[in-house]
């Protein structure tokens, strides 16, 4: 996703004759069409001590889908989708479900689910190109339906996988329950190669949404702008406690909230939830524009209000979750941290950005049997931090920018949210104490599970269980087991 992790080689271009180097891409790729292809790749990598990369869509903020000198297994061809009206597998769930192949992406799944009779919903990520059965569910997986149904991992019923030993196994509540638990949020690509996953489905519902903007077109007054941001974020607990999902972007003099999402809510209900924020905007004289809409289904809202997203840029990623308590008690400090993210240093003023998500994963799922950090269940705001990396940046420049991300931007966020945590799919892999920040009290059990299912470290992905046993030598070129 970020060309930073390929050493900025071979950016997408319309010029077929343009120069290209291998960079940090894998040396060979298996375009897997069958599970036997995947087994052959895993066996070959294990027997020859090769670095192995599992690549689905390549939508990975942390560069886990590429690696110098590696053998890559591409699972994107696994596109099967099969529905069942009454799930009869292990566990106490008997409702409707869908089994999807490893390569199925979010929008394709939602579109297909919308054609069923009756239409159904699946908990996916917000971004349409994310592979649902890959890193999404294995990292936890948050999205617009999280307020109603929890994380994607919370809806997982069963996995079919290839293990590090090359075995085909099923993992669910009865078969290999330890692996089942770890695959639900324990780290992408860390425990097995997922062939397919079975997920709960839910009835389609009417939905309503809104868009709000405060930007430099409306005001050049920085103080007034930040008062607007403070008001918006102060109301975050109200939004999520009312069952809304909110997606926002915060940049230099630009707050773009698109959209507020109320699944199962009328337009009037959504507008009533937003009214205290608008009233405070008006009282403070904060200029804004807004539009709201009502839809027959969530899928109609999803295709209309969520904007297209791109790739092929180069950036560093961090992020932090703020709990309900953090927002209630430290909102001013959180907004000050936002300012630091956007302008972390004088020479980088205005270059940072935030991509925020307001949701309450504990709203309908207060307790989960997944491997995700329990602090997920108390969170109101998960904000991704980004810092662009210029094309052609030297290794020294990249190291400097990484230091800024880790020790200035992310550090400000952590200090403002002392009760929060980080998200393994969209966080800083180089932060200190990543084990605790990503998984909290679940980490010791995850590490033990890793040792059971992958004792030789066949599946190495940055900052996931077991990677503390390895040294990265000459960044991006060698990974060696510690002695």
CSV table of C-alpha atoms in Angstrom, one decimal:
chain,number,residue,atom,x,y,z
A,1,UNK,CA,0.0,0.0,0.0
A,2,UNK,CA,2.8,2.4,1.0
A,3,UNK,CA,5.7,2.4,-1.5
A,4,UNK,CA,7.9,3.2,1.5
A,5,UNK,CA,8.1,-0.5,2.2
A,6,UNK,CA,9.2,-1.4,-1.3
A,7,UNK,CA,12.1,1.1,-1.1
A,8,UNK,CA,10.0,3.3,-3.4
A,9,UNK,CA,10.5,1.1,-6.4
A,10,UNK,CA,8.0,0.6,-9.3
A,11,UNK,CA,5.3,3.1,-8.4
A,12,UNK,CA,2.1,2.6,-10.5
A,13,UNK,CA,2.5,4.3,-13.9
A,14,UNK,CA,0.8,4.4,-17.2
A,15,UNK,CA,4.2,4.2,-18.9
A,16,UNK,CA,4.9,0.6,-19.6
A,17,UNK,CA,8.5,1.4,-20.6
A,18,UNK,CA,9.4,3.2,-17.4
A,19,UNK,CA,12.4,1.9,-15.4
A,20,UNK,CA,11.8,-0.5,-12.6
A,21,UNK,CA,13.9,-2.3,-10.0
A,22,UNK,CA,13.0,-5.1,-7.6
A,23,UNK,CA,13.5,-3.1,-4.5
A,24,UNK,CA,12.1,-4.8,-1.4
A,25,UNK,CA,9.6,-6.9,-3.3
A,26,UNK,CA,9.7,-10.7,-3.0
A,27,UNK,CA,12.0,-12.5,-5.3
A,28,UNK,CA,9.4,-15.2,-6.4
A,29,UNK,CA,5.6,-15.2,-6.1
A,30,UNK,CA,3.3,-18.2,-6.0
A,31,UNK,CA,0.0,-17.1,-7.6
A,32,UNK,CA,-1.9,-19.7,-5.6
A,33,UNK,CA,-5.1,-21.2,-7.1
A,34,UNK,CA,-5.5,-24.2,-4.8
A,35,UNK,CA,-4.8,-25.0,-1.2
A,36,UNK,CA,-2.2,-27.4,-2.5
A,37,UNK,CA,-0.3,-24.5,-4.0
A,38,UNK,CA,-0.2,-22.8,-0.6
A,39,UNK,CA,0.9,-26.0,1.1
A,40,UNK,CA,3.8,-26.4,-1.4
A,41,UNK,CA,4.9,-22.8,-0.8
A,42,UNK,CA,4.8,-23.1,3.0
A,43,UNK,CA,6.7,-26.4,2.9
A,44,UNK,CA,9.3,-25.1,0.6
A,45,UNK,CA,9.9,-22.0,2.7
A,46,UNK,CA,10.1,-24.0,5.9
A,47,UNK,CA,12.4,-26.6,4.5
A,48,UNK,CA,14.8,-24.0,3.0
A,49,UNK,CA,14.7,-21.4,5.8
A,50,UNK,CA,13.3,-18.8,3.4
A,51,UNK,CA,11.5,-15.6,4.5
A,52,UNK,CA,7.8,-16.2,3.6
A,53,UNK,CA,5.3,-13.4,2.9
A,54,UNK,CA,1.5,-14.0,2.7
A,55,UNK,CA,0.0,-11.5,0.4
A,56,UNK,CA,-3.7,-11.1,-0.1
A,57,UNK,CA,-4.5,-7.5,-1.4
A,58,UNK,CA,-1.4,-5.7,-0.3
A,59,UNK,CA,-3.5,-3.3,1.8
A,60,UNK,CA,-1.1,-3.2,4.7
A,61,UNK,CA,-0.1,0.0,6.5
A,62,UNK,CA,2.9,-1.7,8.1
A,63,UNK,CA,4.5,-3.3,5.0
A,64,UNK,CA,3.8,-6.9,6.1
A,65,UNK,CA,2.8,-7.8,2.5
A,66,UNK,CA,6.3,-7.4,1.1
A,67,UNK,CA,9.8,-8.3,2.1
A,68,UNK,CA,13.3,-8.3,0.6
A,69,UNK,CA,14.5,-11.7,-0.6
A,70,UNK,CA,11.3,-13.4,0.2
A,71,UNK,CA,9.0,-16.0,-1.3
A,72,UNK,CA,5.5,-14.6,-1.6
A,73,UNK,CA,2.3,-16.6,-1.6
A,74,UNK,CA,-0.5,-14.6,-3.1
A,75,UNK,CA,-4.0,-15.7,-1.9
A,76,UNK,CA,-6.0,-13.2,-3.8
A,77,UNK,CA,-7.5,-15.8,-6.3
A,78,UNK,CA,-9.5,-17.4,-3.5
A,79,UNK,CA,-12.8,-15.5,-4.3
A,80,UNK,CA,-15.5,-18.0,-3.3
A,81,UNK,CA,-18.5,-16.7,-1.4
A,82,UNK,CA,-21.1,-19.1,0.0
A,83,UNK,CA,-24.1,-18.3,2.2
A,84,UNK,CA,-26.1,-20.4,4.7
A,85,UNK,CA,-29.4,-19.4,6.3
A,86,UNK,CA,-28.7,-21.4,9.5
A,87,UNK,CA,-25.2,-22.0,10.7
A,88,UNK,CA,-24.9,-25.5,12.2
A,89,UNK,CA,-21.2,-25.6,13.1
A,90,UNK,CA,-19.6,-25.6,16.5
A,91,UNK,CA,-20.5,-22.8,19.0
A,92,UNK,CA,-23.8,-21.5,20.2
A,93,UNK,CA,-24.6,-19.5,17.0
A,94,UNK,CA,-27.4,-20.7,14.7
A,95,UNK,CA,-28.1,-17.7,12.6
A,96,UNK,CA,-27.2,-16.9,9.0
A,97,UNK,CA,-23.5,-16.9,7.9
A,98,UNK,CA,-21.2,-16.6,4.9
A,99,UNK,CA,-18.0,-18.4,4.1
A,100,UNK,CA,-15.5,-16.4,2.0
A,101,UNK,CA,-12.2,-17.2,0.4
A,102,UNK,CA,-9.0,-15.5,1.5
A,103,UNK,CA,-9.0,-13.0,-1.4
A,104,UNK,CA,-12.5,-11.5,-1.1
A,105,UNK,CA,-12.5,-7.8,-0.5
A,106,UNK,CA,-14.9,-5.7,1.5
A,107,UNK,CA,-16.9,-3.9,-1.1
A,108,UNK,CA,-17.2,-7.0,-3.3
A,109,UNK,CA,-18.5,-8.9,-0.3
A,110,UNK,CA,-21.0,-6.2,0.7
A,111,UNK,CA,-22.2,-5.9,-2.8
A,112,UNK,CA,-22.7,-9.7,-3.1
A,113,UNK,CA,-24.4,-9.8,0.3
A,114,UNK,CA,-26.8,-7.1,-0.9
A,115,UNK,CA,-28.0,-9.3,-3.8
A,116,UNK,CA,-29.2,-12.1,-1.4
A,117,UNK,CA,-32.9,-12.7,-0.8
A,118,UNK,CA,-33.2,-11.1,1.7
A,119,UNK,CA,-30.1,-8.9,1.6
A,120,UNK,CA,-27.7,-9.4,4.5
A,121,UNK,CA,-24.8,-7.4,6.1
A,122,UNK,CA,-21.3,-8.5,7.0
A,123,UNK,CA,-18.9,-6.7,9.3
A,124,UNK,CA,-16.1,-5.5,7.1
A,125,UNK,CA,-13.6,-2.6,7.2
A,126,UNK,CA,-14.5,0.8,5.9
A,127,UNK,CA,-12.0,0.7,3.0
A,128,UNK,CA,-13.5,-1.2,0.0
A,129,UNK,CA,-10.3,-2.9,-1.0
A,130,UNK,CA,-9.3,-4.6,2.3
A,131,UNK,CA,-9.2,-8.4,2.2
A,132,UNK,CA,-11.7,-9.5,4.8
A,133,UNK,CA,-10.4,-13.0,5.6
A,134,UNK,CA,-6.8,-11.8,5.6
A,135,UNK,CA,-5.3,-9.1,7.8
A,136,UNK,CA,-8.7,-7.6,8.7
A,137,UNK,CA,-10.1,-10.4,10.8
A,138,UNK,CA,-6.6,-11.5,11.9
A,139,UNK,CA,-5.9,-8.0,13.3
A,140,UNK,CA,-9.4,-7.5,14.8
A,141,UNK,CA,-11.2,-5.5,12.1
A,142,UNK,CA,-13.2,-2.4,12.7
A,143,UNK,CA,-15.7,-0.8,10.4
A,144,UNK,CA,-19.0,1.0,10.0
A,145,UNK,CA,-21.0,-1.9,11.5
A,146,UNK,CA,-18.8,-2.2,14.6
A,147,UNK,CA,-21.3,-0.2,16.8
A,148,UNK,CA,-24.0,-2.9,16.1
A,149,UNK,CA,-22.0,-6.1,15.8
A,150,UNK,CA,-18.5,-5.6,17.2
A,151,UNK,CA,-15.3,-6.2,15.4
A,152,UNK,CA,-15.0,-8.5,12.3
A,153,UNK,CA,-13.1,-11.0,14.6
A,154,UNK,CA,-16.1,-11.1,16.9
A,155,UNK,CA,-18.2,-12.4,14.1
A,156,UNK,CA,-15.8,-15.2,13.0
A,157,UNK,CA,-17.2,-18.7,13.4
A,158,UNK,CA,-14.6,-20.9,11.7
A,159,UNK,CA,-11.4,-20.8,9.7
A,160,UNK,CA,-9.8,-23.2,7.3
A,161,UNK,CA,-6.0,-22.8,7.2
A,162,UNK,CA,-2.7,-24.2,6.2
A,163,UNK,CA,-0.4,-24.4,9.2
A,164,UNK,CA,3.4,-23.7,9.4
A,165,UNK,CA,3.9,-27.5,9.3
A,166,UNK,CA,1.9,-27.7,6.0
A,167,UNK,CA,-1.2,-29.3,7.5
A,168,UNK,CA,-4.8,-28.4,6.4
A,169,UNK,CA,-6.8,-27.8,9.6
A,170,UNK,CA,-10.0,-26.2,10.7
A,171,UNK,CA,-10.1,-23.9,13.6
A,172,UNK,CA,-13.3,-23.1,15.5
A,173,UNK,CA,-14.9,-23.3,18.9
A,174,UNK,CA,-14.4,-27.1,19.1
A,175,UNK,CA,-11.5,-27.9,16.7
A,176,UNK,CA,-8.2,-26.3,17.6
A,177,UNK,CA,-9.8,-23.7,19.7
A,178,UNK,CA,-6.5,-22.1,20.7
A,179,UNK,CA,-5.7,-21.4,17.1
A,180,UNK,CA,-9.2,-20.2,16.5
A,181,UNK,CA,-8.8,-17.7,19.3
A,182,UNK,CA,-5.5,-16.4,18.0
A,183,UNK,CA,-6.7,-16.0,14.5
A,184,UNK,CA,-9.4,-13.6,15.8
A,185,UNK,CA,-7.2,-10.5,16.3
A,186,UNK,CA,-3.9,-12.1,17.3
A,187,UNK,CA,-1.9,-10.7,14.4
A,188,UNK,CA,-2.1,-10.8,10.5
A,189,UNK,CA,-0.2,-13.6,8.9
A,190,UNK,CA,1.3,-14.7,12.2
A,191,UNK,CA,-0.3,-18.1,12.9
A,192,UNK,CA,-1.4,-19.8,9.7
A,193,UNK,CA,-2.4,-19.1,6.1
A,194,UNK,CA,-6.1,-18.6,6.0
A,195,UNK,CA,-7.9,-20.3,3.1
A,196,UNK,CA,-11.4,-19.2,4.1
A,197,UNK,CA,-13.4,-17.9,7.1
A,198,UNK,CA,-17.0,-18.2,8.0
A,199,UNK,CA,-18.6,-15.1,9.4
A,200,UNK,CA,-22.0,-14.2,10.9
A,201,UNK,CA,-24.3,-12.2,8.7
A,202,UNK,CA,-27.1,-9.8,9.8
A,203,UNK,CA,-30.3,-8.4,8.3
A,204,UNK,CA,-30.0,-5.3,6.1
A,205,UNK,CA,-31.4,-2.1,7.7
A,206,UNK,CA,-32.4,1.4,6.8
A,207,UNK,CA,-29.7,3.9,7.5
A,208,UNK,CA,-29.0,7.6,7.7
A,209,UNK,CA,-25.8,9.6,7.4
A,210,UNK,CA,-24.4,13.1,7.5
A,211,UNK,CA,-21.3,15.0,6.3
A,212,UNK,CA,-19.8,18.0,8.2
A,213,UNK,CA,-16.9,20.3,7.1
A,214,UNK,CA,-14.9,23.0,8.8
A,215,UNK,CA,-12.1,24.2,6.6
A,216,UNK,CA,-10.0,27.1,5.3
A,217,UNK,CA,-12.7,27.9,2.8
A,218,UNK,CA,-15.1,28.7,5.7
A,219,UNK,CA,-12.5,30.3,8.0
A,220,UNK,CA,-8.9,31.3,8.1
A,221,UNK,CA,-9.1,31.8,11.9
A,222,UNK,CA,-7.0,29.0,13.4
A,223,UNK,CA,-8.3,29.6,16.9
A,224,UNK,CA,-11.9,29.3,15.7
A,225,UNK,CA,-11.0,26.2,13.6
A,226,UNK,CA,-9.6,24.4,16.6
A,227,UNK,CA,-12.6,25.4,18.7
A,228,UNK,CA,-14.6,23.6,16.1
A,229,UNK,CA,-12.4,20.5,16.3
A,230,UNK,CA,-12.6,20.6,20.1
A,231,UNK,CA,-16.4,20.7,20.0
A,232,UNK,CA,-16.7,17.9,17.5
A,233,UNK,CA,-14.4,15.6,19.5
A,234,UNK,CA,-16.0,16.6,22.9
A,235,UNK,CA,-19.2,15.1,21.6
A,236,UNK,CA,-17.5,11.8,20.5
A,237,UNK,CA,-18.8,9.9,23.5
A,238,UNK,CA,-22.3,11.1,22.8
A,239,UNK,CA,-22.0,9.9,19.2
A,240,UNK,CA,-20.8,6.4,20.0
A,241,UNK,CA,-23.1,5.9,23.0
A,242,UNK,CA,-25.9,6.7,20.6
A,243,UNK,CA,-24.7,3.9,18.2
A,244,UNK,CA,-23.2,6.0,15.5
A,245,UNK,CA,-20.0,5.3,13.5
A,246,UNK,CA,-18.0,8.4,12.5
A,247,UNK,CA,-15.2,8.6,9.9
A,248,UNK,CA,-13.1,11.9,9.8
A,249,UNK,CA,-10.0,13.3,8.4
A,250,UNK,CA,-8.1,16.1,10.1
A,251,UNK,CA,-5.4,18.1,8.3
A,252,UNK,CA,-4.0,21.6,8.4
A,253,UNK,CA,-7.2,23.8,8.7
A,254,UNK,CA,-9.4,21.0,7.5
A,255,UNK,CA,-11.8,18.9,9.4
A,256,UNK,CA,-13.7,16.6,7.0
A,257,UNK,CA,-16.3,14.3,8.6
A,258,UNK,CA,-17.7,11.9,6.0
A,259,UNK,CA,-19.7,10.3,7.1
A,260,UNK,CA,-21.6,10.1,10.4
A,261,UNK,CA,-23.4,6.7,10.0
A,262,UNK,CA,-26.5,5.6,11.8
A,263,UNK,CA,-27.4,2.0,10.8
A,264,UNK,CA,-31.0,1.3,11.7
A,265,UNK,CA,-31.7,4.9,12.4
A,266,UNK,CA,-33.9,7.5,10.7
A,267,UNK,CA,-32.6,10.9,9.4
A,268,UNK,CA,-34.4,12.6,12.3
A,269,UNK,CA,-32.7,10.4,14.8
A,270,UNK,CA,-29.2,11.1,13.4
A,271,UNK,CA,-29.9,14.8,13.3
A,272,UNK,CA,-31.1,14.8,16.9
A,273,UNK,CA,-27.8,13.1,18.0
A,274,UNK,CA,-25.8,15.7,16.2
A,275,UNK,CA,-27.8,18.7,17.4
A,276,UNK,CA,-25.7,19.4,20.6
A,277,UNK,CA,-22.6,19.7,18.4
A,278,UNK,CA,-24.3,22.1,15.9
A,279,UNK,CA,-25.7,24.2,18.8
A,280,UNK,CA,-22.2,24.6,20.2
A,281,UNK,CA,-20.8,25.4,16.8
A,282,UNK,CA,-23.4,28.2,16.5
A,283,UNK,CA,-22.8,29.5,20.0
A,284,UNK,CA,-19.1,29.7,19.4
A,285,UNK,CA,-19.5,31.2,15.9
A,286,UNK,CA,-17.7,28.2,14.2
A,287,UNK,CA,-18.6,28.2,10.5
A,288,UNK,CA,-19.4,24.8,9.0
A,289,UNK,CA,-21.3,23.2,6.2
A,290,UNK,CA,-23.3,20.0,6.5
A,291,UNK,CA,-25.6,17.7,4.5
A,292,UNK,CA,-27.5,14.7,5.6
A,293,UNK,CA,-29.3,11.8,3.8
A,294,UNK,CA,-31.5,8.8,4.4
A,295,UNK,CA,-31.1,5.4,2.7
A,296,UNK,CA,-33.2,2.3,2.3
A,297,UNK,CA,-30.2,0.1,3.2
A,298,UNK,CA,-26.7,0.4,4.7
A,299,UNK,CA,-25.2,-0.7,1.4
A,300,UNK,CA,-26.8,2.3,-0.3
A,301,UNK,CA,-25.3,4.5,2.3
A,302,UNK,CA,-21.9,2.8,2.0
A,303,UNK,CA,-21.7,3.3,-1.8
A,304,UNK,CA,-23.0,6.9,-1.6
A,305,UNK,CA,-21.2,8.5,1.4
A,306,UNK,CA,-17.9,6.7,1.7
A,307,UNK,CA,-15.3,8.3,-0.6
A,308,UNK,CA,-12.8,6.5,-2.9
A,309,UNK,CA,-9.4,5.9,-1.5
A,310,UNK,CA,-6.0,5.6,-3.2
A,311,UNK,CA,-2.7,3.8,-2.8
A,312,UNK,CA,0.8,4.1,-4.2
A,313,UNK,CA,1.9,6.9,-1.9
A,314,UNK,CA,4.7,6.8,0.6
A,315,UNK,CA,3.9,7.5,4.3
A,316,UNK,CA,4.6,6.3,7.8
A,317,UNK,CA,1.7,5.2,10.0
A,318,UNK,CA,1.0,5.3,13.7
A,319,UNK,CA,-2.1,5.7,15.8
A,320,UNK,CA,-3.8,5.5,19.1
A,321,UNK,CA,-7.2,4.7,20.7
A,322,UNK,CA,-8.8,7.1,23.1
A,323,UNK,CA,-11.2,5.5,25.6
A,324,UNK,CA,-14.5,7.0,26.8
A,325,UNK,CA,-12.7,8.1,30.0
A,326,UNK,CA,-9.9,9.8,28.0
A,327,UNK,CA,-12.4,11.8,25.9
A,328,UNK,CA,-14.4,12.7,29.0
A,329,UNK,CA,-11.5,13.8,31.1
A,330,UNK,CA,-8.7,14.8,28.6
A,331,UNK,CA,-10.4,16.2,25.5
A,332,UNK,CA,-8.4,19.4,25.5
A,333,UNK,CA,-5.2,17.4,25.8
A,334,UNK,CA,-6.3,15.2,22.9
A,335,UNK,CA,-6.9,18.2,20.7
A,336,UNK,CA,-3.5,19.5,21.6
A,337,UNK,CA,-2.0,16.1,20.5
A,338,UNK,CA,-3.9,16.5,17.2
A,339,UNK,CA,-2.1,19.8,16.7
A,340,UNK,CA,1.3,18.1,17.4
A,341,UNK,CA,0.5,15.4,14.8
A,342,UNK,CA,-0.3,17.9,12.1
A,343,UNK,CA,2.8,20.0,12.9
A,344,UNK,CA,5.3,17.8,14.7
A,345,UNK,CA,8.3,19.9,14.0
A,346,UNK,CA,8.9,23.4,12.6
A,347,UNK,CA,10.2,22.0,9.3
A,348,UNK,CA,7.3,19.6,9.1
A,349,UNK,CA,4.5,22.2,9.9
A,350,UNK,CA,1.2,21.2,8.4
A,351,UNK,CA,2.5,17.9,6.9
A,352,UNK,CA,1.0,15.4,9.3
A,353,UNK,CA,-2.6,14.1,9.2
A,354,UNK,CA,-5.1,12.1,11.1
A,355,UNK,CA,-7.7,9.6,9.9
A,356,UNK,CA,-10.2,9.1,12.7
A,357,UNK,CA,-12.8,6.5,13.5
A,358,UNK,CA,-15.4,7.0,16.2
A,359,UNK,CA,-17.0,3.8,17.3
A,360,UNK,CA,-17.7,1.8,20.4
A,361,UNK,CA,-16.7,-1.9,19.9
A,362,UNK,CA,-18.2,-2.6,23.3
A,363,UNK,CA,-21.5,-1.1,22.5
A,364,UNK,CA,-23.0,-4.4,21.5
A,365,UNK,CA,-20.0,-6.7,22.3
A,366,UNK,CA,-18.9,-5.7,25.9
A,367,UNK,CA,-17.0,-9.0,26.3
A,368,UNK,CA,-15.3,-10.8,23.4
A,369,UNK,CA,-13.6,-14.2,23.1
A,370,UNK,CA,-11.2,-12.9,20.5
A,371,UNK,CA,-7.5,-12.1,21.0
A,372,UNK,CA,-7.9,-8.4,20.6
A,373,UNK,CA,-6.8,-6.0,23.3
A,374,UNK,CA,-9.6,-5.6,25.9
A,375,UNK,CA,-9.1,-1.9,25.8
A,376,UNK,CA,-10.8,-2.0,22.4
A,377,UNK,CA,-14.1,-2.4,24.3
A,378,UNK,CA,-13.7,0.9,26.1
A,379,UNK,CA,-12.6,3.0,23.1
A,380,UNK,CA,-14.4,5.9,21.5
A,381,UNK,CA,-11.8,7.2,19.0
A,382,UNK,CA,-9.2,5.3,17.0
A,383,UNK,CA,-7.1,7.8,15.1
A,384,UNK,CA,-4.5,6.8,12.6
A,385,UNK,CA,-1.5,9.1,12.4
A,386,UNK,CA,0.3,9.6,9.1
A,387,UNK,CA,3.5,11.4,8.0
A,388,UNK,CA,4.5,11.6,4.3
A,389,UNK,CA,7.9,10.4,3.2
A,390,UNK,CA,9.3,12.3,0.2
A,391,UNK,CA,10.1,10.4,-3.0
A,392,UNK,CA,13.8,9.6,-3.1
A,393,UNK,CA,14.3,10.1,0.6
A,394,UNK,CA,17.6,8.7,1.9
A,395,UNK,CA,17.8,6.1,4.6
A,396,UNK,CA,18.9,8.8,7.0
A,397,UNK,CA,15.9,10.9,6.1
A,398,UNK,CA,13.6,8.0,6.5
A,399,UNK,CA,15.1,7.2,9.9
A,400,UNK,CA,14.6,10.8,11.0
A,401,UNK,CA,10.9,10.8,9.9
A,402,UNK,CA,10.3,7.5,11.7
A,403,UNK,CA,11.8,9.1,14.9
A,404,UNK,CA,9.3,12.0,14.5
A,405,UNK,CA,6.4,9.6,14.1
A,406,UNK,CA,7.3,7.4,17.0
A,407,UNK,CA,8.7,9.9,19.5
A,408,UNK,CA,6.8,13.1,18.7
A,409,UNK,CA,3.5,12.4,17.0
A,410,UNK,CA,2.5,9.0,18.5
A,411,UNK,CA,4.0,10.0,21.9
A,412,UNK,CA,1.8,13.0,22.0
A,413,UNK,CA,-1.3,10.8,21.4
A,414,UNK,CA,-0.3,8.3,24.1
A,415,UNK,CA,0.3,11.0,26.6
A,416,UNK,CA,-3.1,12.5,25.9
A,417,UNK,CA,-4.9,9.1,26.1
A,418,UNK,CA,-3.3,7.3,29.1
A,419,UNK,CA,-6.0,4.6,29.1
A,420,UNK,CA,-5.8,3.7,25.4
A,421,UNK,CA,-4.1,1.2,23.2
A,422,UNK,CA,-2.8,0.8,19.6
A,423,UNK,CA,-4.2,-1.3,16.7
A,424,UNK,CA,-1.9,-3.9,15.1
A,425,UNK,CA,-3.2,-3.3,11.6
A,426,UNK,CA,-2.9,0.5,11.7
A,427,UNK,CA,-0.2,1.4,14.1
A,428,UNK,CA,3.5,2.1,14.6
A,429,UNK,CA,5.4,-1.2,14.4
A,430,UNK,CA,8.5,0.4,15.9
A,431,UNK,CA,7.0,1.7,19.1
A,432,UNK,CA,8.4,0.6,22.4
A,433,UNK,CA,6.2,-2.0,24.2
A,434,UNK,CA,4.3,-2.9,21.1
A,435,UNK,CA,3.3,-6.2,22.7
A,436,UNK,CA,1.3,-4.3,25.4
A,437,UNK,CA,0.0,-1.5,23.2
A,438,UNK,CA,-1.3,-4.0,20.6
A,439,UNK,CA,-2.6,-6.8,22.8
A,440,UNK,CA,-2.3,-5.9,26.5
A,441,UNK,CA,-3.0,-8.9,28.8
A,442,UNK,CA,-3.7,-11.2,25.9
A,443,UNK,CA,0.0,-11.2,24.7
A,444,UNK,CA,1.5,-13.9,26.9
A,445,UNK,CA,-1.2,-16.4,25.8
A,446,UNK,CA,-0.7,-15.3,22.1
A,447,UNK,CA,3.0,-15.9,22.4
A,448,UNK,CA,2.5,-19.4,23.8
A,449,UNK,CA,0.0,-20.2,21.0
A,450,UNK,CA,2.6,-19.0,18.5
A,451,UNK,CA,5.1,-21.4,19.9
A,452,UNK,CA,2.7,-24.3,19.6
A,453,UNK,CA,1.6,-23.6,16.0
A,454,UNK,CA,4.7,-22.0,14.5
A,455,UNK,CA,7.7,-23.1,16.6
A,456,UNK,CA,10.2,-22.4,13.8
A,457,UNK,CA,9.0,-18.9,13.0
A,458,UNK,CA,7.9,-19.7,9.4
A,459,UNK,CA,5.4,-16.9,9.6
A,460,UNK,CA,7.3,-13.7,10.3
A,461,UNK,CA,5.3,-10.4,10.1
A,462,UNK,CA,6.6,-7.3,11.8
A,463,UNK,CA,5.5,-6.6,15.4
A,464,UNK,CA,3.4,-9.8,15.8
A,465,UNK,CA,3.8,-12.5,18.4
A,466,UNK,CA,7.2,-14.1,18.3
A,467,UNK,CA,9.1,-11.5,16.3
A,468,UNK,CA,11.0,-10.5,19.3
A,469,UNK,CA,13.0,-13.7,18.7
A,470,UNK,CA,14.4,-12.2,15.5
A,471,UNK,CA,16.8,-9.4,14.6
A,472,UNK,CA,16.3,-7.2,11.5
A,473,UNK,CA,19.8,-6.8,10.0
A,474,UNK,CA,20.6,-4.0,7.5
A,475,UNK,CA,17.0,-2.7,7.5
A,476,UNK,CA,14.9,-4.5,4.9
A,477,UNK,CA,17.5,-7.0,3.8
A,478,UNK,CA,18.0,-9.7,6.4
A,479,UNK,CA,16.1,-11.3,9.3
A,480,UNK,CA,18.1,-13.5,11.6
A,481,UNK,CA,17.0,-15.5,14.6
A,482,UNK,CA,18.5,-14.2,17.9
A,483,UNK,CA,21.0,-16.5,19.7
